[in-house]
Amino acid sequence: MAPSLIPKKAGERVKTDRRDAVQLARLARSGDLTPVYVPKVDDEAIRDLTRAREDVISDLKDAQFRLKAFLLRQDIRYAGRANWSPAHLRWLAEVVCPTPAQQIVLQEYVRTVTEHTERLGRLEQELREQVKTWRLPPVVDALQALRGVQCTVAVTMVADIGALTRFEHPSALMTFLG
């Protein structure tokens, strides 16, 4: 049961184990307690993997922002169409800064972006591998049947929601999702 969802009357501040037990029994009998879903160990492990992926995405965006800000300070602008495309990465490798110190900074920023991109690829590959041995791959596969839902999105959704069978009705799921 969720402790924060246990109804309390104003002014009831005296706490003893006996009073708490009587109060919990009374609330359980009347159906006023809200059950809490506790994820299984494997579910929590997949959830940790999806959270690590989200952290890497955030780090990658920050590194890309720093690199672009550095280039703008040097008045170096990319004339191509799409940033972070293979053409853009080739262009970054050819950029020459006015001073050796600035060239070192540019190389470090580019290396940071490259490392984060590689980490993201490794985590996404691990996520795809771990899903195969997880207990919910049929749910992940079913979600991928929806338009625009890829493996990582489906796994993240299922890991955050948990077992869909815990919702008695679709409206309960929608309430959970907000």
mmCIF file with all atom_site columns, C-alpha atoms in Angstrom, residues 55-144:
data_model
loop_
_atom_site.group_PDB
_atom_site.id
_atom_site.type_symbol
_atom_site.label_atom_id
_atom_site.label_alt_id
_atom_site.label_comp_id
_atom_site.label_asym_id
_atom_site.label_entity_id
_atom_site.label_seq_id
_atom_site.pdbx_PDB_ins_code
_atom_site.Cartn_x
_atom_site.Cartn_y
_atom_site.Cartn_z
_atom_site.occupancy
_atom_site.B_iso_or_equiv
_atom_site.pdbx_formal_charge
_atom_site.auth_seq_id
_atom_site.auth_comp_id
_atom_site.auth_asym_id
_atom_site.auth_atom_id
_atom_site.pdbx_PDB_model_num
ATOM 1  C CA . ASP A 1 55  ? 21.217 9.752   -19.412 1.00 0.00 ? 55  ASP A CA 1
ATOM 2  C CA . VAL A 1 56  ? 23.555 9.153   -22.358 1.00 0.00 ? 56  VAL A CA 1
ATOM 3  C CA . ILE A 1 57  ? 21.138 10.934  -24.699 1.00 0.00 ? 57  ILE A CA 1
ATOM 4  C CA . SER A 1 58  ? 21.126 13.924  -22.341 1.00 0.00 ? 58  SER A CA 1
ATOM 5  C CA . ASP A 1 59  ? 24.934 13.888  -22.129 1.00 0.00 ? 59  ASP A CA 1
ATOM 6  C CA . LEU A 1 60  ? 25.186 13.650  -25.926 1.00 0.00 ? 60  LEU A CA 1
ATOM 7  C CA . LYS A 1 61  ? 22.885 16.633  -26.424 1.00 0.00 ? 61  LYS A CA 1
ATOM 8  C CA . ASP A 1 62  ? 24.910 18.656  -23.919 1.00 0.00 ? 62  ASP A CA 1
ATOM 9  C CA . ALA A 1 63  ? 28.174 17.754  -25.679 1.00 0.00 ? 63  ALA A CA 1
ATOM 10 C CA . GLN A 1 64  ? 26.724 18.673  -29.072 1.00 0.00 ? 64  GLN A CA 1
ATOM 11 C CA . PHE A 1 65  ? 25.504 21.981  -27.674 1.00 0.00 ? 65  PHE A CA 1
ATOM 12 C CA . ARG A 1 66  ? 28.957 22.772  -26.242 1.00 0.00 ? 66  ARG A CA 1
ATOM 13 C CA . LEU A 1 67  ? 30.621 21.968  -29.562 1.00 0.00 ? 67  LEU A CA 1
ATOM 14 C CA . LYS A 1 68  ? 28.188 24.114  -31.544 1.00 0.00 ? 68  LYS A CA 1
ATOM 15 C CA . ALA A 1 69  ? 28.576 26.982  -29.068 1.00 0.00 ? 69  ALA A CA 1
ATOM 16 C CA . PHE A 1 70  ? 32.373 26.769  -29.375 1.00 0.00 ? 70  PHE A CA 1
ATOM 17 C CA . LEU A 1 71  ? 32.167 26.853  -33.167 1.00 0.00 ? 71  LEU A CA 1
ATOM 18 C CA . LEU A 1 72  ? 29.831 29.853  -33.072 1.00 0.00 ? 72  LEU A CA 1
ATOM 19 C CA . ARG A 1 73  ? 32.239 31.718  -30.766 1.00 0.00 ? 73  ARG A CA 1
ATOM 20 C CA . GLN A 1 74  ? 34.931 31.136  -33.392 1.00 0.00 ? 74  GLN A CA 1
ATOM 21 C CA . ASP A 1 75  ? 32.492 32.239  -36.147 1.00 0.00 ? 75  ASP A CA 1
ATOM 22 C CA . ILE A 1 76  ? 32.808 28.849  -37.823 1.00 0.00 ? 76  ILE A CA 1
ATOM 23 C CA . ARG A 1 77  ? 29.545 27.813  -39.437 1.00 0.00 ? 77  ARG A CA 1
ATOM 24 C CA . TYR A 1 78  ? 28.492 24.647  -41.197 1.00 0.00 ? 78  TYR A CA 1
ATOM 25 C CA . ALA A 1 79  ? 26.947 25.342  -44.598 1.00 0.00 ? 79  ALA A CA 1
ATOM 26 C CA . GLY A 1 80  ? 25.421 21.890  -45.049 1.00 0.00 ? 80  GLY A CA 1
ATOM 27 C CA . ARG A 1 81  ? 21.863 20.854  -44.413 1.00 0.00 ? 81  ARG A CA 1
ATOM 28 C CA . ALA A 1 82  ? 21.775 18.496  -41.433 1.00 0.00 ? 82  ALA A CA 1
ATOM 29 C CA . ASN A 1 83  ? 23.879 18.679  -38.293 1.00 0.00 ? 83  ASN A CA 1
ATOM 30 C CA . TRP A 1 84  ? 25.429 15.449  -36.970 1.00 0.00 ? 84  TRP A CA 1
ATOM 31 C CA . SER A 1 85  ? 25.044 13.698  -40.318 1.00 0.00 ? 85  SER A CA 1
ATOM 32 C CA . PRO A 1 86  ? 28.053 11.837  -41.764 1.00 0.00 ? 86  PRO A CA 1
ATOM 33 C CA . ALA A 1 87  ? 28.775 14.871  -43.965 1.00 0.00 ? 87  ALA A CA 1
ATOM 34 C CA . HIS A 1 88  ? 28.707 17.160  -40.920 1.00 0.00 ? 88  HIS A CA 1
ATOM 35 C CA . LEU A 1 89  ? 31.056 14.856  -38.995 1.00 0.00 ? 89  LEU A CA 1
ATOM 36 C CA . ARG A 1 90  ? 33.487 14.819  -41.963 1.00 0.00 ? 90  ARG A CA 1
ATOM 37 C CA . TRP A 1 91  ? 33.346 18.614  -42.042 1.00 0.00 ? 91  TRP A CA 1
ATOM 38 C CA . LEU A 1 92  ? 34.105 18.752  -38.298 1.00 0.00 ? 92  LEU A CA 1
ATOM 39 C CA . ALA A 1 93  ? 37.206 16.612  -38.854 1.00 0.00 ? 93  ALA A CA 1
ATOM 40 C CA . GLU A 1 94  ? 38.474 19.136  -41.420 1.00 0.00 ? 94  GLU A CA 1
ATOM 41 C CA . VAL A 1 95  ? 37.823 22.310  -39.381 1.00 0.00 ? 95  VAL A CA 1
ATOM 42 C CA . VAL A 1 96  ? 40.974 24.252  -38.518 1.00 0.00 ? 96  VAL A CA 1
ATOM 43 C CA . CYS A 1 97  ? 40.880 26.759  -35.653 1.00 0.00 ? 97  CYS A CA 1
ATOM 44 C CA . PRO A 1 98  ? 42.988 29.957  -35.536 1.00 0.00 ? 98  PRO A CA 1
ATOM 45 C CA . THR A 1 99  ? 45.155 28.855  -32.594 1.00 0.00 ? 99  THR A CA 1
ATOM 46 C CA . PRO A 1 100 ? 46.569 25.497  -31.457 1.00 0.00 ? 100 PRO A CA 1
ATOM 47 C CA . ALA A 1 101 ? 44.757 25.774  -28.100 1.00 0.00 ? 101 ALA A CA 1
ATOM 48 C CA . GLN A 1 102 ? 41.414 26.233  -29.835 1.00 0.00 ? 102 GLN A CA 1
ATOM 49 C CA . GLN A 1 103 ? 42.188 23.282  -32.115 1.00 0.00 ? 103 GLN A CA 1
ATOM 50 C CA . ILE A 1 104 ? 42.761 21.108  -29.031 1.00 0.00 ? 104 ILE A CA 1
ATOM 51 C CA . VAL A 1 105 ? 39.444 22.263  -27.577 1.00 0.00 ? 105 VAL A CA 1
ATOM 52 C CA . LEU A 1 106 ? 37.672 21.478  -30.853 1.00 0.00 ? 106 LEU A CA 1
ATOM 53 C CA . GLN A 1 107 ? 39.206 18.000  -30.990 1.00 0.00 ? 107 GLN A CA 1
ATOM 54 C CA . GLU A 1 108 ? 38.203 17.291  -27.387 1.00 0.00 ? 108 GLU A CA 1
ATOM 55 C CA . TYR A 1 109 ? 34.616 18.413  -28.027 1.00 0.00 ? 109 TYR A CA 1
ATOM 56 C CA . VAL A 1 110 ? 34.420 16.269  -31.174 1.00 0.00 ? 110 VAL A CA 1
ATOM 57 C CA . ARG A 1 111 ? 35.898 13.305  -29.267 1.00 0.00 ? 111 ARG A CA 1
ATOM 58 C CA . THR A 1 112 ? 33.322 13.763  -26.498 1.00 0.00 ? 112 THR A CA 1
ATOM 59 C CA . VAL A 1 113 ? 30.449 13.758  -29.006 1.00 0.00 ? 113 VAL A CA 1
ATOM 60 C CA . THR A 1 114 ? 31.894 10.655  -30.681 1.00 0.00 ? 114 THR A CA 1
ATOM 61 C CA . GLU A 1 115 ? 32.294 8.818   -27.359 1.00 0.00 ? 115 GLU A CA 1
ATOM 62 C CA . HIS A 1 116 ? 28.733 9.598   -26.288 1.00 0.00 ? 116 HIS A CA 1
ATOM 63 C CA . THR A 1 117 ? 27.432 8.457   -29.679 1.00 0.00 ? 117 THR A CA 1
ATOM 64 C CA . GLU A 1 118 ? 29.311 5.171   -29.314 1.00 0.00 ? 118 GLU A CA 1
ATOM 65 C CA . ARG A 1 119 ? 28.006 4.714   -25.740 1.00 0.00 ? 119 ARG A CA 1
ATOM 66 C CA . LEU A 1 120 ? 24.463 5.290   -26.983 1.00 0.00 ? 120 LEU A CA 1
ATOM 67 C CA . GLY A 1 121 ? 24.933 2.663   -29.683 1.00 0.00 ? 121 GLY A CA 1
ATOM 68 C CA . ARG A 1 122 ? 26.292 0.147   -27.155 1.00 0.00 ? 122 ARG A CA 1
ATOM 69 C CA . LEU A 1 123 ? 23.422 0.730   -24.735 1.00 0.00 ? 123 LEU A CA 1
ATOM 70 C CA . GLU A 1 124 ? 20.803 0.418   -27.471 1.00 0.00 ? 124 GLU A CA 1
ATOM 71 C CA . GLN A 1 125 ? 22.417 -2.829  -28.659 1.00 0.00 ? 125 GLN A CA 1
ATOM 72 C CA . GLU A 1 126 ? 22.430 -4.193  -25.087 1.00 0.00 ? 126 GLU A CA 1
ATOM 73 C CA . LEU A 1 127 ? 18.817 -3.137  -24.668 1.00 0.00 ? 127 LEU A CA 1
ATOM 74 C CA . ARG A 1 128 ? 17.822 -5.103  -27.774 1.00 0.00 ? 128 ARG A CA 1
ATOM 75 C CA . GLU A 1 129 ? 19.772 -8.142  -26.528 1.00 0.00 ? 129 GLU A CA 1
ATOM 76 C CA . GLN A 1 130 ? 18.365 -8.003  -22.981 1.00 0.00 ? 130 GLN A CA 1
ATOM 77 C CA . VAL A 1 131 ? 14.774 -7.739  -24.226 1.00 0.00 ? 131 VAL A CA 1
ATOM 78 C CA . LYS A 1 132 ? 15.105 -11.151 -25.866 1.00 0.00 ? 132 LYS A CA 1
ATOM 79 C CA . THR A 1 133 ? 15.551 -12.813 -22.443 1.00 0.00 ? 133 THR A CA 1
ATOM 80 C CA . TRP A 1 134 ? 13.060 -10.575 -20.613 1.00 0.00 ? 134 TRP A CA 1
ATOM 81 C CA . ARG A 1 135 ? 9.616  -11.843 -19.645 1.00 0.00 ? 135 ARG A CA 1
ATOM 82 C CA . LEU A 1 136 ? 7.766  -9.181  -21.677 1.00 0.00 ? 136 LEU A CA 1
ATOM 83 C CA . PRO A 1 137 ? 9.089  -9.360  -25.282 1.00 0.00 ? 137 PRO A CA 1
ATOM 84 C CA . PRO A 1 138 ? 5.611  -10.169 -26.680 1.00 0.00 ? 138 PRO A CA 1
ATOM 85 C CA . VAL A 1 139 ? 4.335  -6.861  -25.279 1.00 0.00 ? 139 VAL A CA 1
ATOM 86 C CA . VAL A 1 140 ? 7.340  -5.035  -26.749 1.00 0.00 ? 140 VAL A CA 1
ATOM 87 C CA . ASP A 1 141 ? 6.723  -6.680  -30.131 1.00 0.00 ? 141 ASP A CA 1
ATOM 88 C CA . ALA A 1 142 ? 3.029  -5.772  -30.004 1.00 0.00 ? 142 ALA A CA 1
ATOM 89 C CA . LEU A 1 143 ? 3.828  -2.117  -29.282 1.00 0.00 ? 143 LEU A CA 1
ATOM 90 C CA . GLN A 1 144 ? 6.244  -2.040  -32.216 1.00 0.00 ? 144 GLN A CA 1
#
